[in-house]
Short mmCIF file of C-alpha atoms in Angstrom, two decimals:
data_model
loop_
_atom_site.label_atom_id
_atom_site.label_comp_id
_atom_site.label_asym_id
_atom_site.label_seq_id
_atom_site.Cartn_x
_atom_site.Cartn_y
_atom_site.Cartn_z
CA UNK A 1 3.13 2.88 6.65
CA UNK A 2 2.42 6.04 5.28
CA UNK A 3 2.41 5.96 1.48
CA UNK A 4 4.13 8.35 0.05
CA UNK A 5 2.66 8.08 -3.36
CA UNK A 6 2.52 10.40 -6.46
CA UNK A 7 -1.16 9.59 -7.30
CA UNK A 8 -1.33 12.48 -9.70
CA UNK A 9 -4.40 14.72 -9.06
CA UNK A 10 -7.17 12.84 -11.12
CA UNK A 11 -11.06 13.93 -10.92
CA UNK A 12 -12.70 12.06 -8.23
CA UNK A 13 -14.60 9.44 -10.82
CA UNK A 14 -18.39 11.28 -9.88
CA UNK A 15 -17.27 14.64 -11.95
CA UNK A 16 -16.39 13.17 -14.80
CA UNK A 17 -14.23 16.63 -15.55
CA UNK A 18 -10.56 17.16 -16.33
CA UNK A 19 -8.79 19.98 -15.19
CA UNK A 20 -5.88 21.44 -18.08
CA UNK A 21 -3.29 20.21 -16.02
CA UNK A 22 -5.07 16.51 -15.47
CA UNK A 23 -6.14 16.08 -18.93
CA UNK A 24 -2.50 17.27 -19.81
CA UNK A 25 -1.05 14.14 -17.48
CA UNK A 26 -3.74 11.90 -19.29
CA UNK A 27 -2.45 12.71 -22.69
CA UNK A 28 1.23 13.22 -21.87
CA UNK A 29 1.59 16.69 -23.34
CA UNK A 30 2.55 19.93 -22.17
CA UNK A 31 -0.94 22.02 -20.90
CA UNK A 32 -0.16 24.26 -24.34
CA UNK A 33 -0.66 21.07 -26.25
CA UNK A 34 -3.73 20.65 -24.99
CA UNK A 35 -5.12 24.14 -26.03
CA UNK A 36 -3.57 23.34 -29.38
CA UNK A 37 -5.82 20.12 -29.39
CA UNK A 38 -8.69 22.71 -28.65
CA UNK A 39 -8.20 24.83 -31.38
CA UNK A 40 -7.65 22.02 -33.87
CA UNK A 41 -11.29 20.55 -33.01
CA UNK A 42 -9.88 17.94 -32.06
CA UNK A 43 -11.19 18.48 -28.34
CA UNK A 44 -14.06 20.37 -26.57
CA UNK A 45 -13.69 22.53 -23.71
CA UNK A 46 -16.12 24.54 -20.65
CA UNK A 47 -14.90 27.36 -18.70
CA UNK A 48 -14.28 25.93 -14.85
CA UNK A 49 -16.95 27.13 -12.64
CA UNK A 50 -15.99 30.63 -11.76
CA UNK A 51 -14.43 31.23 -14.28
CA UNK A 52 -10.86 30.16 -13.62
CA UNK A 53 -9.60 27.60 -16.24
CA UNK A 54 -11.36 24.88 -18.55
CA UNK A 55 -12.53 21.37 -18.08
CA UNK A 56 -12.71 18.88 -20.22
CA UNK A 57 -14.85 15.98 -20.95
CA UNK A 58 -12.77 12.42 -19.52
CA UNK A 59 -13.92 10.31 -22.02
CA UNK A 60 -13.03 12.68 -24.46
CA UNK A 61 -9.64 12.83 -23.20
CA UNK A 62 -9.59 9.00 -23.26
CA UNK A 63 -10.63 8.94 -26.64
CA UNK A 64 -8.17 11.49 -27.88
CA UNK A 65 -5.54 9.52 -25.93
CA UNK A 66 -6.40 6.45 -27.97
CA UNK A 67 -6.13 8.09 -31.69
CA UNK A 68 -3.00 9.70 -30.79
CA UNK A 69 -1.40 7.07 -29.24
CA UNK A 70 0.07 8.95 -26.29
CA UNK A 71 0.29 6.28 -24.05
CA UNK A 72 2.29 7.61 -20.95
CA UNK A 73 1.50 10.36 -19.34
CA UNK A 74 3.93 12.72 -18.45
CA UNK A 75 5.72 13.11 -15.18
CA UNK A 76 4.86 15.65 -12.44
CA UNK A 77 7.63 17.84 -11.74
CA UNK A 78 10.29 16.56 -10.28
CA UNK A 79 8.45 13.02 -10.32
CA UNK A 80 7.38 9.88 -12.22
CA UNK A 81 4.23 8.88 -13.66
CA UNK A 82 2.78 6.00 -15.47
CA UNK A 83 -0.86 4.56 -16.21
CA UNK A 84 -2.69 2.46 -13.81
CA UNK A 85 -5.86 1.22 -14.07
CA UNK A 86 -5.64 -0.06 -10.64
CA UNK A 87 -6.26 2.93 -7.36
CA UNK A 88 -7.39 6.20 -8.09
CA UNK A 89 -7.03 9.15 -4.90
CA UNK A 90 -8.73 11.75 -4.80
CA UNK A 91 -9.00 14.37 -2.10
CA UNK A 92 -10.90 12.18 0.36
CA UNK A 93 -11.41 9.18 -0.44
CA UNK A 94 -9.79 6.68 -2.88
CA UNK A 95 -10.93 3.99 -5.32
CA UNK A 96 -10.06 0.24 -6.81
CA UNK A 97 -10.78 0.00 -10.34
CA UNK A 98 -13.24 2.92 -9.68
CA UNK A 99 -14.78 1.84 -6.54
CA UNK A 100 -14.93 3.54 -3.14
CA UNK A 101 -12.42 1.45 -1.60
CA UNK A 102 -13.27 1.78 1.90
CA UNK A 103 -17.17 0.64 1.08
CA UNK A 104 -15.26 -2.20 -0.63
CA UNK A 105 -13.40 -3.20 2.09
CA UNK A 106 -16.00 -2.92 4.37
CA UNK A 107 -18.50 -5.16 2.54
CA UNK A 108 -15.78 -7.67 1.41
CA UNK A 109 -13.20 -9.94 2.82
CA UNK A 110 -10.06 -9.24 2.41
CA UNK A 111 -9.45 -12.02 -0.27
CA UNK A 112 -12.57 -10.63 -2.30
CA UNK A 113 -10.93 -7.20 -2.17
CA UNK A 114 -7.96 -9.00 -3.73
CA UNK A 115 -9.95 -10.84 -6.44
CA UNK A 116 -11.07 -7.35 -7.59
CA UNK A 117 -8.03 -5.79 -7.42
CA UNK A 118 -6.19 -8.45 -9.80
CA UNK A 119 -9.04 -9.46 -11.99
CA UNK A 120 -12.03 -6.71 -12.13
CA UNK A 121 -14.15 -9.61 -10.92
CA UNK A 122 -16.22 -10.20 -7.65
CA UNK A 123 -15.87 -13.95 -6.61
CA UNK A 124 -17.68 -13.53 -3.31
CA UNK A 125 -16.54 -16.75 -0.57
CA UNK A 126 -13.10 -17.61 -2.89
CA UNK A 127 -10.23 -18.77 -0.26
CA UNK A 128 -6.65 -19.11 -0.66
CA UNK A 129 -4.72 -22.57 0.55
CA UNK A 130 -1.80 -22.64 0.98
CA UNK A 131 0.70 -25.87 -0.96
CA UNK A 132 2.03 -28.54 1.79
CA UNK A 133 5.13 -27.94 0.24
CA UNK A 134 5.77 -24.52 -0.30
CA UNK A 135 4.11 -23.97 3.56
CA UNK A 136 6.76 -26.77 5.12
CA UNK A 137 9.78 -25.38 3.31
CA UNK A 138 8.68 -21.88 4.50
CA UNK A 139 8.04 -23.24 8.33
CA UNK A 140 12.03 -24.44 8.20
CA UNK A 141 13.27 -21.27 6.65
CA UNK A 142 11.58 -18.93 9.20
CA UNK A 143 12.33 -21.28 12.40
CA UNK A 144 15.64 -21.28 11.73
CA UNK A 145 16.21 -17.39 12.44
CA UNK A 146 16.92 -15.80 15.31
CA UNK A 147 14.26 -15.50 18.19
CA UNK A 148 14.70 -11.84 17.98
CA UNK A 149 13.81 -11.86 14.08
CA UNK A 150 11.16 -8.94 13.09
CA UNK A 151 7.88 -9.99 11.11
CA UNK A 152 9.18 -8.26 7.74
CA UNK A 153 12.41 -10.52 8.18
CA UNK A 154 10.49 -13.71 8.29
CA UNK A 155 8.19 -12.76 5.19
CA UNK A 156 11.17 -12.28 3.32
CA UNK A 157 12.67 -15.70 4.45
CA UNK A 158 9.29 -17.35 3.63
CA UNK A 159 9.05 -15.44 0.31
CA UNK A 160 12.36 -17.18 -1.06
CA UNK A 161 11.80 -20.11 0.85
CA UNK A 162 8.46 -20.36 -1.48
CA UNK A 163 9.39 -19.23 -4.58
CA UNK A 164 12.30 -22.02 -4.84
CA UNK A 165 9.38 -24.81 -4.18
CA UNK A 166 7.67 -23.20 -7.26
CA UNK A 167 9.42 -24.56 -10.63
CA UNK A 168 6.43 -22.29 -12.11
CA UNK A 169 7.58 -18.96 -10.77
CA UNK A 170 9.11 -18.17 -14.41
CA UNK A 171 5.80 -18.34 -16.03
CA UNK A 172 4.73 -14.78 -16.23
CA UNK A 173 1.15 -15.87 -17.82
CA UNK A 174 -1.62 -14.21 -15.95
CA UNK A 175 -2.96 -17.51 -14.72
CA UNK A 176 0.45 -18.50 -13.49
CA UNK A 177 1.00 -15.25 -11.68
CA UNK A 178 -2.62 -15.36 -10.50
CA UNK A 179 -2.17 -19.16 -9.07
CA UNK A 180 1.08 -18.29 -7.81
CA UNK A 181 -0.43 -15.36 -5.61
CA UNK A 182 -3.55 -17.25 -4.38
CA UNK A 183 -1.36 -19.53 -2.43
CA UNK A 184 1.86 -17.28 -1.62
CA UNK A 185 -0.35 -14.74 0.49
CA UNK A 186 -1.78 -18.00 2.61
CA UNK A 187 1.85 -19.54 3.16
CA UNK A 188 3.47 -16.16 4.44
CA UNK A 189 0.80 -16.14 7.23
CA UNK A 190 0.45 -19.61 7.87
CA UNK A 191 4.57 -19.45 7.99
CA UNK A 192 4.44 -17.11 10.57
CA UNK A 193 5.12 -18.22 14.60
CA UNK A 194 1.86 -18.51 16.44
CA UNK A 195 1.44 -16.20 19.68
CA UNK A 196 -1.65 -17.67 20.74
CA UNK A 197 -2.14 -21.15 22.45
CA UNK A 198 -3.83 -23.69 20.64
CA UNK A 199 -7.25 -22.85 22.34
CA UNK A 200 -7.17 -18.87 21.27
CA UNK A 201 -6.48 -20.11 17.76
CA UNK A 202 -9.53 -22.62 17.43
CA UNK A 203 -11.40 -20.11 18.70
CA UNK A 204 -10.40 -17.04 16.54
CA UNK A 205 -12.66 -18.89 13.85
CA UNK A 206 -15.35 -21.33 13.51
CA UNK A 207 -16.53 -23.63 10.27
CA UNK A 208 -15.65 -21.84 7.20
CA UNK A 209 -14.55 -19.06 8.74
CA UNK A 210 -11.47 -21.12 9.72
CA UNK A 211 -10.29 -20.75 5.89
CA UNK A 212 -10.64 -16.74 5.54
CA UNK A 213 -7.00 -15.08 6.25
CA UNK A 214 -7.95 -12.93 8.80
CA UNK A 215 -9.06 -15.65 11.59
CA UNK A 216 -5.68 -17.25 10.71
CA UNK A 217 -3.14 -13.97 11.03
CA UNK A 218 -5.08 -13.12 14.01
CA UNK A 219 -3.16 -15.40 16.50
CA UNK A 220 -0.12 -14.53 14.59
CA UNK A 221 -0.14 -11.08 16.06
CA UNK A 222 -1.76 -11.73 19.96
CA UNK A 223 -2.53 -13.98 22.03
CA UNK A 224 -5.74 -12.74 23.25
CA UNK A 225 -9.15 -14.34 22.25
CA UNK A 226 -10.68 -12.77 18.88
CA UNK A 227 -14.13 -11.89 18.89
CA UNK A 228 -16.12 -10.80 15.50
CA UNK A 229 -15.92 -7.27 16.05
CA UNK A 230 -12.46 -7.60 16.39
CA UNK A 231 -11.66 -9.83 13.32
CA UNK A 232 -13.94 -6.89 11.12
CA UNK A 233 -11.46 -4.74 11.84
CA UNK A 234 -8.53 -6.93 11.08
CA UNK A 235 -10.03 -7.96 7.91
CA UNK A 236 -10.94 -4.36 7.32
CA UNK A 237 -7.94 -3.02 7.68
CA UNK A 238 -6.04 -5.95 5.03
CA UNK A 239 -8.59 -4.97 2.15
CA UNK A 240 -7.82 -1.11 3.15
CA UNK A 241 -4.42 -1.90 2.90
CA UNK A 242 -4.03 -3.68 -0.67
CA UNK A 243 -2.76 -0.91 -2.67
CA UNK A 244 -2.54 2.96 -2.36
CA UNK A 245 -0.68 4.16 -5.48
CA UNK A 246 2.65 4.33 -6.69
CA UNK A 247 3.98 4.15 -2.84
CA UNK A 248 7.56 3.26 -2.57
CA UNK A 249 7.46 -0.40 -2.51
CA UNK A 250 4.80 -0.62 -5.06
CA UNK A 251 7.33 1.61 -6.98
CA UNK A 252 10.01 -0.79 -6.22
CA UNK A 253 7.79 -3.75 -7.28
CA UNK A 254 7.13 -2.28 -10.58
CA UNK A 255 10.68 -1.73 -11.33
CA UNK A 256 11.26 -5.42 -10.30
CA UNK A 257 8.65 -6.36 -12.35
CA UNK A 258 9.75 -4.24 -15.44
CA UNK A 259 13.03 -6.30 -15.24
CA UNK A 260 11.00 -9.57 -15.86
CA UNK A 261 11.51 -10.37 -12.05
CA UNK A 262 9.03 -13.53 -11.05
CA UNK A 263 6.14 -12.75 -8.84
CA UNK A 264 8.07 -14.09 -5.55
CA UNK A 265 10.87 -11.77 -6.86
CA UNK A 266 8.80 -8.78 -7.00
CA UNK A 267 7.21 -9.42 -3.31
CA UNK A 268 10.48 -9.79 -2.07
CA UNK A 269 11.44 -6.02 -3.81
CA UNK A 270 8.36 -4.92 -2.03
CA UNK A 271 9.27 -5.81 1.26
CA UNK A 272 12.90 -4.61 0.80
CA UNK A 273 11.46 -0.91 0.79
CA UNK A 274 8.59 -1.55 3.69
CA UNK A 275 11.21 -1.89 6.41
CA UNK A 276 11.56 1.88 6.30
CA UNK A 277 10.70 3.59 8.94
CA UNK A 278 8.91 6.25 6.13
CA UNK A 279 6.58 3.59 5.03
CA UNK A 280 5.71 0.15 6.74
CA UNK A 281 7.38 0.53 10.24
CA UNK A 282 5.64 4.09 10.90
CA UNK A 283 2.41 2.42 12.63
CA UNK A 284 5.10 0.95 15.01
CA UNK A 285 6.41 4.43 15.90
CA UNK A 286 2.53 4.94 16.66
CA UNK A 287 1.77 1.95 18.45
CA UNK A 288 4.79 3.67 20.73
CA UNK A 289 3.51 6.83 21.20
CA UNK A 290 -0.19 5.37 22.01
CA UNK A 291 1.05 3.63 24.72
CA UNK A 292 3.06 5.83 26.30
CA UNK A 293 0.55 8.23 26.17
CA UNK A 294 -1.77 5.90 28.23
CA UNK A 295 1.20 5.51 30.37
CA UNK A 296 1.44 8.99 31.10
CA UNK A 297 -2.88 9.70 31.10
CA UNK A 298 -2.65 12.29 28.25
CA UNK A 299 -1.51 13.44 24.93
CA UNK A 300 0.45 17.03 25.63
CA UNK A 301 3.53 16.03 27.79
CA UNK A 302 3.99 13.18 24.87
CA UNK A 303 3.35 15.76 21.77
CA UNK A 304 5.45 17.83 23.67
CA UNK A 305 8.32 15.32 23.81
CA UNK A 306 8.40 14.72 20.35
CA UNK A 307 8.59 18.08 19.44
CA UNK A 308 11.12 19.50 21.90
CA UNK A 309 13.41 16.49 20.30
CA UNK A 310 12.94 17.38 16.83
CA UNK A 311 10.84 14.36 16.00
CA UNK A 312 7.03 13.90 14.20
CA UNK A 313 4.30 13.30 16.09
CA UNK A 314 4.02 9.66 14.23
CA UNK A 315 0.48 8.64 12.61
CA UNK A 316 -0.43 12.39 11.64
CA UNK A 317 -0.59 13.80 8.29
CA UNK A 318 -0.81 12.44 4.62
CA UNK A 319 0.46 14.39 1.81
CA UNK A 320 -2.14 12.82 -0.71
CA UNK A 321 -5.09 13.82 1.81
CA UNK A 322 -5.93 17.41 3.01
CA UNK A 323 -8.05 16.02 5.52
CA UNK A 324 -8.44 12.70 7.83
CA UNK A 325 -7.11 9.63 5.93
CA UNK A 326 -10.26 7.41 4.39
CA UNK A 327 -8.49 4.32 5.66
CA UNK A 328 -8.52 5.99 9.13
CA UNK A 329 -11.85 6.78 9.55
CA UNK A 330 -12.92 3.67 8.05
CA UNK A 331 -10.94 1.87 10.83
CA UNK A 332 -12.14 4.49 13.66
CA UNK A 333 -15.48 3.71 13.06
CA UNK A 334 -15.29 0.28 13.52
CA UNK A 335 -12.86 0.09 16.60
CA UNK A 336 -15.59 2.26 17.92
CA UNK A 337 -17.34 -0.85 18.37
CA UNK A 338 -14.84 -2.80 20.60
CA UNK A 339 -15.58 -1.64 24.05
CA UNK A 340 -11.45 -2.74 24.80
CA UNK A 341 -10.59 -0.50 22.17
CA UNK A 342 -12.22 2.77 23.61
CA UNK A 343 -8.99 3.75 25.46
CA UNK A 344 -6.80 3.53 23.30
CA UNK A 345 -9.08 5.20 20.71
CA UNK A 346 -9.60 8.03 23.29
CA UNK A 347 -5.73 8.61 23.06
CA UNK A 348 -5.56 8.96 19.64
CA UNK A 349 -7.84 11.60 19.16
CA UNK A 350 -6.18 13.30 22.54
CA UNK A 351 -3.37 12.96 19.93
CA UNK A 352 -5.01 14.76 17.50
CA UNK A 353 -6.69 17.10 19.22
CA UNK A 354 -3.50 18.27 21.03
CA UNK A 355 -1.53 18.65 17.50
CA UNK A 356 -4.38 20.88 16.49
CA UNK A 357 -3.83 23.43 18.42
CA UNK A 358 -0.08 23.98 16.57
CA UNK A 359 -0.34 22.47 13.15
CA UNK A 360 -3.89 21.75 10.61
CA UNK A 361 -2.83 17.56 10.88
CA UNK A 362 -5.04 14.67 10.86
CA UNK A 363 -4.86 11.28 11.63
CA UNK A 364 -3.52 8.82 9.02
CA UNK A 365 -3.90 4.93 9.10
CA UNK A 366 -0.62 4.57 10.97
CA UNK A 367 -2.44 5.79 14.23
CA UNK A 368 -5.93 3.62 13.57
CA UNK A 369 -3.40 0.14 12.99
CA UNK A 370 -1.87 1.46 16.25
CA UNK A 371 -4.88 1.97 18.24
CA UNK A 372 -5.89 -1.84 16.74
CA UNK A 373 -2.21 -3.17 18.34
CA UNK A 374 -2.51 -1.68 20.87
CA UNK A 375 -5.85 -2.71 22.32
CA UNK A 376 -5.60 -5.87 20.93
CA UNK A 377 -2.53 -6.66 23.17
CA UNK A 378 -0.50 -7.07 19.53
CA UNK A 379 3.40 -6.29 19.76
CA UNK A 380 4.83 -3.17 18.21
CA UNK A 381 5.76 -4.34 14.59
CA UNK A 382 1.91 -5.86 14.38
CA UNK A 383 0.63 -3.13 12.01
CA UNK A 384 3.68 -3.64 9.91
CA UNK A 385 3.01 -7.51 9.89
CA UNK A 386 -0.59 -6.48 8.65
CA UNK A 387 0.66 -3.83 6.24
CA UNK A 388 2.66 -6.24 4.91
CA UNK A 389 0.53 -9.55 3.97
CA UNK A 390 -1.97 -6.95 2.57
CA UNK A 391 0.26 -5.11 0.67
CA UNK A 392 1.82 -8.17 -1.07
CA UNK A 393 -1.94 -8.30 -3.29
CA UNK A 394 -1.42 -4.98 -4.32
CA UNK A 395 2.27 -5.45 -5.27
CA UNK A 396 0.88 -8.72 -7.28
CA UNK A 397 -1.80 -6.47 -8.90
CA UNK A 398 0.42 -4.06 -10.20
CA UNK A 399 3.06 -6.70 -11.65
CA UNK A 400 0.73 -8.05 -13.56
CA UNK A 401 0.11 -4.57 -15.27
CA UNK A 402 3.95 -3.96 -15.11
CA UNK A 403 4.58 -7.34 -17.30
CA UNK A 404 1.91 -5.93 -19.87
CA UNK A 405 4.58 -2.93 -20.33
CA UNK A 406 7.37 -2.54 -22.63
CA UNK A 407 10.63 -4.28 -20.57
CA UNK A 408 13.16 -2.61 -18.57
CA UNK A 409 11.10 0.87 -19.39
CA UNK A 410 12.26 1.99 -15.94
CA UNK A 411 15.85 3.05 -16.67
CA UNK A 412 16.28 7.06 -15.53
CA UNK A 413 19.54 8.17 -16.25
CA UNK A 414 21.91 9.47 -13.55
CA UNK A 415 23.11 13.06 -13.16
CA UNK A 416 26.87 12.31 -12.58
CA UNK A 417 28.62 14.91 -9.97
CA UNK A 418 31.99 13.16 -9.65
CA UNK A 419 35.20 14.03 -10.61
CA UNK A 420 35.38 14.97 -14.38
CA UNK A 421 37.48 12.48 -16.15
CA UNK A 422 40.08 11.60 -17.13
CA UNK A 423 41.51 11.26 -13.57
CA UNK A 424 44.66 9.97 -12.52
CA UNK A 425 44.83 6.49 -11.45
CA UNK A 426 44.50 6.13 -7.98
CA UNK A 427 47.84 5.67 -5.69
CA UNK A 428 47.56 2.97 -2.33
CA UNK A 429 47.38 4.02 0.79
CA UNK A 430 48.89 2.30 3.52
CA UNK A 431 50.66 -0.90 3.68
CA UNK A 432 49.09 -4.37 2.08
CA UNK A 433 47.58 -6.45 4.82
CA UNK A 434 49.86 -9.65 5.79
#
């Protein structure tokens, strides 16, 4: 699921200092504007330690933003760009509505991460439910596809199977969208077939811990026993997963949601784009290579495999990181915990290490989902299923920015290559079919 998102280059929130080029994106000028601004008065600047460059004051730039009325910033090259207010990434790390998101996710449940995401609010113990109605119609939808039916394909069936129980889903109020999302996430989950029998399921959560989302997708993805450690990182890895930027099905739920799609609508645009085997299928690809390296006791004839075939050693490398992916580590560290999970771990850093020695790449949170699958006894698409249910708060979160936003605002214009007209009518081929 690597996100390949645009997220801009924005000062990590501690510095408080704008780079030309960053406070250029914040105003949506050209970098000479901003020296124009400079000389005007109309904005401070200090020379960049070492003399290389200027910085400039954020909340300056804000403020100058605000008078001037430059709203949208402008686009990297050969990119898009427009204001969030939702996930910042910086160099190492990355933040929801300016805080560290891992510590978030760490500290929170998953729903909790969610709360924050949509609202700016904290509402520690809140629980989604899912409607009888809208979970029943769901149930029939997904059990009437095919056994051999991947996780993403039975969202997407639940997702319309929902929406057309809601006679709300028009409203595009904040509350409506808000009560909308609070049960959709439950019913795509609770809509999904159960590996476990009905003893692993009781067990994967006790009391109140029965009505947190994690205990319930965990027999959704094996049928092995949960223990706590194990449902931290589950849970972990969901409020991790919420958003990451303007990756491509966030992109594609924006656009969705520019168009006035309904919520349900703009999950379902979301999960078009996962399926690729660039974004939400790449921890499968992992999950893969993880077990065949355990398969064959090491890393190097696998790394070796995939590069004699022209293929990418899967669950290495972010382009928005330079060095380990924050979700990653975060994920690592607590898998570290799970005696089951130290094989598995100990292949992915064989992983690792053996790419080293050819190419600078570090592990992304495609290989950490996989090293949860695969000790966990989950099938191959599991990460995906994860990625997915997470992802569906984020692609909420941002709609409800999107439907603040002029309509239809996402219209680029093609660059037409065809034939110049005007052309010739075209003459059939062939002879009319009887």
């Amino acid at each position: 699921m690597t996100d390949q998102a645009g997220a801009g280059g924005f000062a990590e929130p501690s510095a408080q200092r704008l780079t030309t080029r960053e406070t250029a994106e914040r105003l949506g000028v050209k970098p000479e504007t901003v020296y124009a601004y400079v000389s005007r008065g109309q904005l401070s600047s200090n020379r960049a330690p070492g003399g290389r460059g200027s910085t400039f004051d954020a909340a300056e730039v804000d403020a100058l933003a605000r008078r001037t009325g430059r709203r949208e910033p402008a686009a990297p090259a050969g990119g898009l760009a427009f204001p969030t207010g939702i996930t910042l990434i910086g160099s190492d790390r990355y933040y929801f509505r300016g805080v560290d998101a891992t510590e978030l996710a760490r500290r929170h449940a998953y729903e909790e991460v969610a709360e924050w995401l949509w609202t700016g609010e904290l509402r520690p113990g809140v629980r989604f439910t899912a409607p009888a109605e809208a979970l029943a119609a769901a149930r029939r939808a997904v059990g009437a596809l095919p056994p051999h039916a991947g996780s993403t394909d039975r969202l997407r069936v639940a997702v319309i199977a929902a929406a057309a129980t809601d006679p709300l889903r028009f409203d595009l109020s904040r509350e409506a969208v808000l009560g909308g999302a609070r049960s959709l996430i439950p019913t795509l989950v609770a809509a999904l077939p159960t590996v476990a029998d009905e003893a692993v399921t009781q067990a994967a959560a006790v009391g109140d811990e029965a009505s947190r989302l994690a205990p319930q997708l965990w027999p959704k993805l094996t049928g092995r026993p949960a223990d706590e450690a194990s449902l931290a990182v589950l849970d972990t890895a969901l409020g991790l997963l919420i958003d990451h930027d303007l990756a491509a099905s966030t992109l594609a739920a924006r656009v969705a949601a520019s168009a006035r799609a309904h919520p349900y609508a703009v999950v379902s645009a979301g999960l078009g784009v996962l399926e690729g085997p660039l974004h939400g299928a790449a921890s499968g690809l992992a999950h893969r290579m993880l077990t065949e390296v355990l398969e064959r006791g090491g890393a190097a004839p696998v790394v070796a495999d995939h590069l004699r075939t022209g293929r990418r050693v899967p669950g290495l490398g972010h382009r928005l990181y330079t060095g380990e992916d924050p979700r990653a580590t975060a994920l690592f560290a607590l898998l570290a915990r799970i005696p089951e999970a130290a094989p598995a771990l100990a292949a992915a850093r064989d992983v690792v290490a053996t790419t080293a020695r050819h190419a600078p790449l570090h592990a992304n949170v495609d290989l950490a989902l996989a090293v949860l699958s695969v000790s966990s006894g989950m099938a191959v698409e599991a990460g995906e299923t994860v990625f997915a249910v997470s992802r569906t708060a984020g692609w909420i979160a941002h709609a409800l920015e999107e439907y603040g936003e002029r309509p239809l605002r996402m219209r680029p214009s093609g660059q037409y290559t065809g034939p110049q007209p005007p052309q010739p009518l075209p003459v059939a081929t062939g002879e009319p079919s009887q």
